[in-house]
Short mmCIF file of C-alpha atoms in Angstrom, two decimals:
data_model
loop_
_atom_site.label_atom_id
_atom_site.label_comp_id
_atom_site.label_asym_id
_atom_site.label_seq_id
_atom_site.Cartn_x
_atom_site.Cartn_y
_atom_site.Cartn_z
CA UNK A 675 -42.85 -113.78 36.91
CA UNK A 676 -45.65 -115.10 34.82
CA UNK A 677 -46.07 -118.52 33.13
CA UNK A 678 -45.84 -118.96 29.54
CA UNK A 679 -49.18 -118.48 26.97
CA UNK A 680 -50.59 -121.23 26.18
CA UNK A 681 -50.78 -119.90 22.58
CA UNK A 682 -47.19 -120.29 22.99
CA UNK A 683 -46.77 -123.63 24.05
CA UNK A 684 -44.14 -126.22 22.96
CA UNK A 685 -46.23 -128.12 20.14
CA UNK A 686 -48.31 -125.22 18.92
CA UNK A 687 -48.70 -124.71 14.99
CA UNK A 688 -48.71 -120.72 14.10
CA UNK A 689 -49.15 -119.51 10.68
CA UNK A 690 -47.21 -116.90 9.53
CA UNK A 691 -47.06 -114.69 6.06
CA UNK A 692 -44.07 -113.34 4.52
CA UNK A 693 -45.84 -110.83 1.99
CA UNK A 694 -49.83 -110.32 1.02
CA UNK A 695 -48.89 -112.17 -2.61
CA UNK A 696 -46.82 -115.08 -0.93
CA UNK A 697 -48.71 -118.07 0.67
CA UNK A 698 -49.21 -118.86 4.02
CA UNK A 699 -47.05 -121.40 6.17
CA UNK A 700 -46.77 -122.60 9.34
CA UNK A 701 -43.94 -123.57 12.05
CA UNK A 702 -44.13 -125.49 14.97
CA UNK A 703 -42.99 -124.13 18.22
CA UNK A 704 -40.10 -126.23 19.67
CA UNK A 705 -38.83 -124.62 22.92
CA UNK A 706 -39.57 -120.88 24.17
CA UNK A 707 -36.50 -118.98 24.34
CA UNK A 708 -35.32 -116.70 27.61
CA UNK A 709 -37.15 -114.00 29.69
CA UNK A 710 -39.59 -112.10 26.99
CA UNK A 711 -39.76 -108.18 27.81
CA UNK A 712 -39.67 -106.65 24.51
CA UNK A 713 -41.02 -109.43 22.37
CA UNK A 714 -42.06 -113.04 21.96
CA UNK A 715 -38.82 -114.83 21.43
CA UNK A 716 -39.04 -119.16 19.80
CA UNK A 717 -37.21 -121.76 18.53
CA UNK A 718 -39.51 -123.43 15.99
CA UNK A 719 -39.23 -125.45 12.86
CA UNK A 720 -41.04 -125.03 9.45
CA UNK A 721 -43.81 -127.15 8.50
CA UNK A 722 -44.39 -125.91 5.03
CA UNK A 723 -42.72 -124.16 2.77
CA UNK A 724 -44.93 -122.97 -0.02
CA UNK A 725 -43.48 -119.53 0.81
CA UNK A 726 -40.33 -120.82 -0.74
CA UNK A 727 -38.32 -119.81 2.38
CA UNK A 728 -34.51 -120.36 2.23
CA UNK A 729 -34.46 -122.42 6.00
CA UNK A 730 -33.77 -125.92 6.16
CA UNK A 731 -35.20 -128.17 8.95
CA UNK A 732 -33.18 -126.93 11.66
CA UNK A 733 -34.16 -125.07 14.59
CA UNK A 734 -35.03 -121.20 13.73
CA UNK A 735 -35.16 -118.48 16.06
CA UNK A 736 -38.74 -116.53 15.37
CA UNK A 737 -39.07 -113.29 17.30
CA UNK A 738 -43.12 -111.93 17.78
CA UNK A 739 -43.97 -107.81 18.70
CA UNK A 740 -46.68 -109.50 20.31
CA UNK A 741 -48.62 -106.15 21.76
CA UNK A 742 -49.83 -109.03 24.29
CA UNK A 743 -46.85 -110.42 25.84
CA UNK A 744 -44.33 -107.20 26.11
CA UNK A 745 -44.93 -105.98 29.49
CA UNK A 746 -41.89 -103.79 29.12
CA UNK A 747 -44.02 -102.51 26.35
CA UNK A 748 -46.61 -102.35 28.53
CA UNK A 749 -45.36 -101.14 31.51
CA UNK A 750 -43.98 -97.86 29.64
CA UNK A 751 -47.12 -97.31 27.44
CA UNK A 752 -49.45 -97.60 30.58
CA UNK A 753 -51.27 -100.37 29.43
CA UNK A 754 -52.72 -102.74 31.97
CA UNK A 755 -51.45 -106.38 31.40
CA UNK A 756 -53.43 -108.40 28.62
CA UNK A 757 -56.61 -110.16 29.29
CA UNK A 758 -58.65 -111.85 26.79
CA UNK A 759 -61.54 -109.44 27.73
CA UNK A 760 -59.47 -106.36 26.64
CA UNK A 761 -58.78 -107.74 23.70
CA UNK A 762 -62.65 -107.57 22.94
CA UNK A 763 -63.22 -104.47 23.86
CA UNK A 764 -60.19 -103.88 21.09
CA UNK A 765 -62.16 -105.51 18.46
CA UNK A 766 -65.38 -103.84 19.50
CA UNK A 767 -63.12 -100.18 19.00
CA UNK A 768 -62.09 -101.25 15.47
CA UNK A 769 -65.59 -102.47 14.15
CA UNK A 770 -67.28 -99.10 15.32
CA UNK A 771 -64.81 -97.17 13.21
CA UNK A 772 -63.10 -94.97 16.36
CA UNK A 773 -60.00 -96.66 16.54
CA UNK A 774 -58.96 -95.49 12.65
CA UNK A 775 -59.18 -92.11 13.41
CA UNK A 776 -56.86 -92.86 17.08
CA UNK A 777 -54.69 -94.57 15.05
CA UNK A 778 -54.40 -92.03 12.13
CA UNK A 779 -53.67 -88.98 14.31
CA UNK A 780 -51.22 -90.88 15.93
CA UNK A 781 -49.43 -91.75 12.96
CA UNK A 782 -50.13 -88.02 11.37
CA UNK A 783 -49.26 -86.13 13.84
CA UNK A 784 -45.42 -86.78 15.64
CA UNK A 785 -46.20 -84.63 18.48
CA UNK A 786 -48.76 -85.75 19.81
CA UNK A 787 -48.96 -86.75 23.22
CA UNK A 788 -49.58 -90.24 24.62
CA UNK A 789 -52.94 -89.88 26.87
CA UNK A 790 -52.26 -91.92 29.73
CA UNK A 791 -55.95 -91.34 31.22
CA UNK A 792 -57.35 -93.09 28.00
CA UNK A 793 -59.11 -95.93 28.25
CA UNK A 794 -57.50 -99.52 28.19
CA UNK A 795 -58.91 -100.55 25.03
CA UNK A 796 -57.46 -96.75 23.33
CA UNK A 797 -54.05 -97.46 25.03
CA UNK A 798 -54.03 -100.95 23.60
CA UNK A 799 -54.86 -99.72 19.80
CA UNK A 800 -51.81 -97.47 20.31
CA UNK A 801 -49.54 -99.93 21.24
CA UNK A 802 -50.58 -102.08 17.88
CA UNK A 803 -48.73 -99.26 16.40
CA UNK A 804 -45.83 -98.28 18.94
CA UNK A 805 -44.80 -102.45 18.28
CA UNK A 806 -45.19 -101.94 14.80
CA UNK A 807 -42.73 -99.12 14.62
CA UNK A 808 -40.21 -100.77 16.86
CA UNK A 809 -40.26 -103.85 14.84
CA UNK A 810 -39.36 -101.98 11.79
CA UNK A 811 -36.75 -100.27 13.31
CA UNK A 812 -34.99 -103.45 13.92
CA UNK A 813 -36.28 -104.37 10.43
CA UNK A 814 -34.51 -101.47 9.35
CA UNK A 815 -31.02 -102.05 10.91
CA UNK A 816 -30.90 -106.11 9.74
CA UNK A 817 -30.96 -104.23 6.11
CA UNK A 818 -28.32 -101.53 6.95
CA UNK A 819 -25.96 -103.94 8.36
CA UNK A 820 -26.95 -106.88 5.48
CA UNK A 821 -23.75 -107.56 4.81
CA UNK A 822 -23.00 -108.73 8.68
CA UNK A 823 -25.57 -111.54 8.30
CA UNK A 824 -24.51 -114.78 9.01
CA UNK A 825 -21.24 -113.44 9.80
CA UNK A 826 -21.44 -111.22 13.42
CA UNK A 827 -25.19 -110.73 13.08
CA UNK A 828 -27.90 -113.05 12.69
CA UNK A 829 -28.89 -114.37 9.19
CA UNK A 830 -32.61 -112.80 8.73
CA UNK A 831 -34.50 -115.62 6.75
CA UNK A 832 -37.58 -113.32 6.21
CA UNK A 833 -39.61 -110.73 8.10
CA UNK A 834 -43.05 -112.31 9.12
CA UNK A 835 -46.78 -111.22 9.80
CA UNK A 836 -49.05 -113.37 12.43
CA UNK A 837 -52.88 -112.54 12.50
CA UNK A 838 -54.52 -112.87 15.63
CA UNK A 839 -58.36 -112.95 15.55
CA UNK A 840 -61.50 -112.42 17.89
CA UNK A 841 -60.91 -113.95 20.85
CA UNK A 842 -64.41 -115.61 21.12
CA UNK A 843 -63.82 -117.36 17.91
CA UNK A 844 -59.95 -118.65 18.70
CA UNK A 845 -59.33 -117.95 21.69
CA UNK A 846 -55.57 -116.34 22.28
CA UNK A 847 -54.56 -118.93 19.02
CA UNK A 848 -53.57 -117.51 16.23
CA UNK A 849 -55.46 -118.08 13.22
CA UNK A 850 -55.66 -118.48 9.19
CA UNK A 851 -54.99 -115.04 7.44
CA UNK A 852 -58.24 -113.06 7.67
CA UNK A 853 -60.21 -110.07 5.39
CA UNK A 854 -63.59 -109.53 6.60
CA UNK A 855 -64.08 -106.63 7.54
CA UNK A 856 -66.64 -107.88 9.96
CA UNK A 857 -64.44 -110.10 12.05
CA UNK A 858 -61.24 -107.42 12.18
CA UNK A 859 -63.59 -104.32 11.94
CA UNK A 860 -62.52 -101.19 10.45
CA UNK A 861 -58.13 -101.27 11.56
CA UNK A 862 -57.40 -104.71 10.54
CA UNK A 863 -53.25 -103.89 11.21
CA UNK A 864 -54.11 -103.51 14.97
CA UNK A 865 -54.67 -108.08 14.80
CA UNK A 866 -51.32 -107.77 12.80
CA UNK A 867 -48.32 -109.35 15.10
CA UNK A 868 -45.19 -108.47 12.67
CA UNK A 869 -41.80 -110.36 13.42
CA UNK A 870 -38.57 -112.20 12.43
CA UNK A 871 -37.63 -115.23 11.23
CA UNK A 872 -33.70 -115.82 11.80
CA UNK A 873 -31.01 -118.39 11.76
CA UNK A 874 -30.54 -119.85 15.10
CA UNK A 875 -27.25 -119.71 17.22
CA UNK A 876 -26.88 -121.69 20.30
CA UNK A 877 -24.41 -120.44 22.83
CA UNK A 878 -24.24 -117.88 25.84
CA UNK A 879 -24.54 -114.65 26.40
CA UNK A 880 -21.29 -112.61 26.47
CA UNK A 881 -22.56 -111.76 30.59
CA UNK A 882 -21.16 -115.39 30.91
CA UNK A 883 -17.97 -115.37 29.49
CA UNK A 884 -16.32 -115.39 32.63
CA UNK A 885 -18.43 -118.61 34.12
CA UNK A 886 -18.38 -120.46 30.29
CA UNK A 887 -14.71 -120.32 29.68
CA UNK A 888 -11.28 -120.91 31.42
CA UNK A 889 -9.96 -118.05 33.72
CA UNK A 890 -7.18 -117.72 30.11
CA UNK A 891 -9.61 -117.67 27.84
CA UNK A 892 -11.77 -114.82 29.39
CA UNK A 893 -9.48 -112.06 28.08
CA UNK A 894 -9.38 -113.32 24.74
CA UNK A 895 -13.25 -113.33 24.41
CA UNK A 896 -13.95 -110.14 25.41
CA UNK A 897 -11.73 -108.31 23.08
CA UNK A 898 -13.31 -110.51 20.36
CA UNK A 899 -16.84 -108.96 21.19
CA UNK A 900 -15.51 -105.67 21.80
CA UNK A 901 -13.79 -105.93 18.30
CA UNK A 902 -17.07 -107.66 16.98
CA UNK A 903 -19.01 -105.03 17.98
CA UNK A 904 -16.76 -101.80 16.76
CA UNK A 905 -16.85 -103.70 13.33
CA UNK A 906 -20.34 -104.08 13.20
CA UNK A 907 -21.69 -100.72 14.51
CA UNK A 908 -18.57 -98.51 12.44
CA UNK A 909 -21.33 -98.03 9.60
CA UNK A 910 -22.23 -94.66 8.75
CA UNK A 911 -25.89 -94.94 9.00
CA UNK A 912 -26.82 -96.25 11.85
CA UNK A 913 -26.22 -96.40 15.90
CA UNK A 914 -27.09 -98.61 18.88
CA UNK A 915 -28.53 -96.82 22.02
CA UNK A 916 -28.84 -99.16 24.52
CA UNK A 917 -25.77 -101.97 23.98
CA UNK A 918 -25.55 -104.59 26.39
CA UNK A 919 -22.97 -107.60 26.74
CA UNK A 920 -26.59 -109.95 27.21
CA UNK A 921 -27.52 -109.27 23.70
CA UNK A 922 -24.11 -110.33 22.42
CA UNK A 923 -24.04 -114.66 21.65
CA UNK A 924 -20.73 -116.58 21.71
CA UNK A 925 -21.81 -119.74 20.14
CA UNK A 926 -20.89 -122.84 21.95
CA UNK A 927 -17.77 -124.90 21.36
CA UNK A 928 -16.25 -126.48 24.34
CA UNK A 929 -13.68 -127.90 22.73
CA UNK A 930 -12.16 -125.25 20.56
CA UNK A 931 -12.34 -121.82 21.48
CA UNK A 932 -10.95 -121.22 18.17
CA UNK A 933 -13.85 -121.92 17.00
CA UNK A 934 -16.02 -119.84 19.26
CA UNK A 935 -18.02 -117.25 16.92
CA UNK A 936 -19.25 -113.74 18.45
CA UNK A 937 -22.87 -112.51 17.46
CA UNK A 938 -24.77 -109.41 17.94
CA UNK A 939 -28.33 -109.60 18.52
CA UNK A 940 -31.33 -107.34 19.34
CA UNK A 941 -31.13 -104.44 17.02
CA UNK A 942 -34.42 -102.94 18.55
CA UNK A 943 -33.22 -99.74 20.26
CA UNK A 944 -31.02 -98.54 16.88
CA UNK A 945 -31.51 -95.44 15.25
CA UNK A 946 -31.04 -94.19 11.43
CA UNK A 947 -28.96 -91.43 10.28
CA UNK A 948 -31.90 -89.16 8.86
CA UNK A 949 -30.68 -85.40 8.10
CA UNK A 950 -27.94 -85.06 10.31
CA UNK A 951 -24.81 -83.70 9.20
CA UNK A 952 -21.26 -84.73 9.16
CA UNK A 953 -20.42 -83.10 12.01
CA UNK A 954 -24.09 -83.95 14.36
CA UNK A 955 -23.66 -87.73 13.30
CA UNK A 956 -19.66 -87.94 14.38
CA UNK A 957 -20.75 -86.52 18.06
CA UNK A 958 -24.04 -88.74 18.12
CA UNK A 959 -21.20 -91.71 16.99
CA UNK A 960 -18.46 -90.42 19.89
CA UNK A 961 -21.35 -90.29 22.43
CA UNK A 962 -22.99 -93.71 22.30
CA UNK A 963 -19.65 -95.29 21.52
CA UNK A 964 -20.78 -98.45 20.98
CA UNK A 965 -17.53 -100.39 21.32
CA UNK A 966 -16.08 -98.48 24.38
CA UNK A 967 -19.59 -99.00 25.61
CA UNK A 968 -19.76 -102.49 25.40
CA UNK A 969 -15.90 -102.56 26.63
CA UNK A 970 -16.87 -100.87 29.87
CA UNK A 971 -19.64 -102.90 30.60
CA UNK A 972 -17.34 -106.04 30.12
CA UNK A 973 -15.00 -104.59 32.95
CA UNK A 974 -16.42 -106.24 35.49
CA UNK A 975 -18.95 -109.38 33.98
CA UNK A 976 -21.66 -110.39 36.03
CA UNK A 977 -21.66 -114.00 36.78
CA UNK A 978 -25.13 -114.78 36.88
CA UNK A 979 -28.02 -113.41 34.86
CA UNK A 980 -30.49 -110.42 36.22
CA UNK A 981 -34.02 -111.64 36.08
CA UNK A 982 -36.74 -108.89 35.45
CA UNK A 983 -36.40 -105.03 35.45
CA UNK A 984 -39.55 -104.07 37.88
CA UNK A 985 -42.12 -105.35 35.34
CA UNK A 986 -43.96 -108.58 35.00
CA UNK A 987 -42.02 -110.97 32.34
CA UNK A 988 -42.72 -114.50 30.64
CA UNK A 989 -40.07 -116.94 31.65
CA UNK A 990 -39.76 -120.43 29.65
CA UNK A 991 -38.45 -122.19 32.87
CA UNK A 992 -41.52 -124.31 33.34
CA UNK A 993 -40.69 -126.03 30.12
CA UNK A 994 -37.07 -125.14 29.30
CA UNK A 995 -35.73 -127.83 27.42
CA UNK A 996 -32.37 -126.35 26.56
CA UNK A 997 -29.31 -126.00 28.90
CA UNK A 998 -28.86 -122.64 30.40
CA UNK A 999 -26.15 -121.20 28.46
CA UNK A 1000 -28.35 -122.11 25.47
CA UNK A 1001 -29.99 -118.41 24.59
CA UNK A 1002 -29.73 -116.81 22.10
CA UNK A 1003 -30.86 -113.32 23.47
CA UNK A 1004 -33.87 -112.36 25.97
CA UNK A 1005 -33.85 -108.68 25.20
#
């Protein structure tokens, strides 16, 4: 397991951009959150707030497709692990003009398949645009399910944009927006990090109901995040492929359990009804089943977490400054 990036550190100021006609502002990272797989995953606060962002100066949760630091990304794209010196040879594929035309057939043209004997720098263009299109997915299902927010979902602040630049000019930092074309080259969107910025829950995963709460309360919990997540995922228009207790928060309150609050998070692996009729969505629905789902995988909890699925991850460990059950989700 691999140490934090140091463009990640606690202390670090990134600036991030709502929209192209909103200014610039910049948040200060607090704490690193969990294992990071999928994404970058922060507590930070807001420095500025010329954006006019609706956050006040509590902790927020900001969530990065950081092409860099997914290696489950990575790891199913082919793409060797990041190195500054590959992100070069990225900037030296956009400013000669070959990576628009990788990107634009691969955008074009649905079929077409991934060449895993490309080279690294091809691969790495590619997955600008594989992280692009799972982040608006999940961009996607945070709209769908709107009315959730703040209630059994996250609230979503905004949706947010990070430009990276050249590596000999910033190092791995990220930097002030940019628009020459001479710094970015020719695909400007591949320096384009795109992300979240949420309301922050503190709690535990639902994997640790069973080691969180009293041997009574257990029962009562887990029907409250199997019922949480049957109300949540009954919409119409949209299903969860992949749902997993770890991705479910039960904010903290050792006093109360009353006042215990259940929260789905990590709407990455969802999927839109498109053209499918009445009949093809109802048996997509009754196969993924995402309540029964989440029911039998609360049968028997695990009591501690599973570290790592066979890839290399980012752990916050060295500088965790939260107690353990305080995650909000590690996807």
């Amino acid at each position: 397991m691999d140490s934090l990036p140091t463009c990640y550190g606690k202390g670090k100021i990134l600036t991030l951009q709502v929209s192209a006609d909103q200014e610039p502002f910049n948040v200060v990272i607090e704490a690193a959150h969990g294992i990071w797989s999928h994404s970058v995953n922060l507590l930070v606060k807001v420095l500025e707030n010329d954006a006019n962002i609706e956050v006040t100066d509590k902790l927020v949760f900001l969530k990065l497709y950081d092409r860099r630091f997914s290696p489950a990304f990575r790891e199913r794209w082919d793409v060797k692990p990041w190195t500054p010196a590959l992100e070069e040879d990225l900037h030296a594929f956009s400013q000669i003009g070959a990576a628009r035309t990788v990107l634009d057939i691969w955008r074009d043209s649905p079929h077409t398949e991934y060449d895993f004997s490309a080279p690294s720098y091809h691969k790495e263009a590619l997955l600008s645009v594989i992280m692009s299109e799972e982040w608006e997915k999940e961009n996607d299902a945070y709209r769908v399910l709107k009315a959730h927010q703040g209630k059994f979902i996250p609230r979503m602040i905004c949706s947010v944009m990070m430009q990276i630049g050249p590596v000999s000019m910033v190092g791995t930092e990220p930097i002030p927006l940019l628009d020459d074309p001479l710094i970015l080259g020719q695909s400007p969107e591949m320096f384009e990090i795109d992300g979240f910025l949420m309301e922050y829950y503190p709690g535990f995963p639902a994997t640790k109901i069973a080691c969180q709460t009293d041997p009574g309360d257990w029962k009562h919990l887990k029907n409250r995040v199997i019922a949480t997540v049957g109300h949540v995922m009954e919409s119409d228009t949209i299903l969860h492929e992949d749902i997993r207790p770890k991705n479910v928060v039960i904010t903290y309150d050792k006093d109360c359990l009353r006042n215990h609050r259940v929260i789905m998070t990590d709407f990455r692996s969802t999927m839109m009804r498109d053209t499918e009729t009445d009949e093809e969505w109802a048996e997509m629905k009754k196969r993924y089943d995402e309540k029964g789902m989440m029911e039998a995988k609360l049968e028997n909890p695990p009591r501690r977490r599973q570290e790592g699925d066979g890839y290399r991850s980012y752990t916050a460990s060295a500088w965790w400054n939260f107690d353990d059950y305080d995650i909000m989700t590690h996807d």
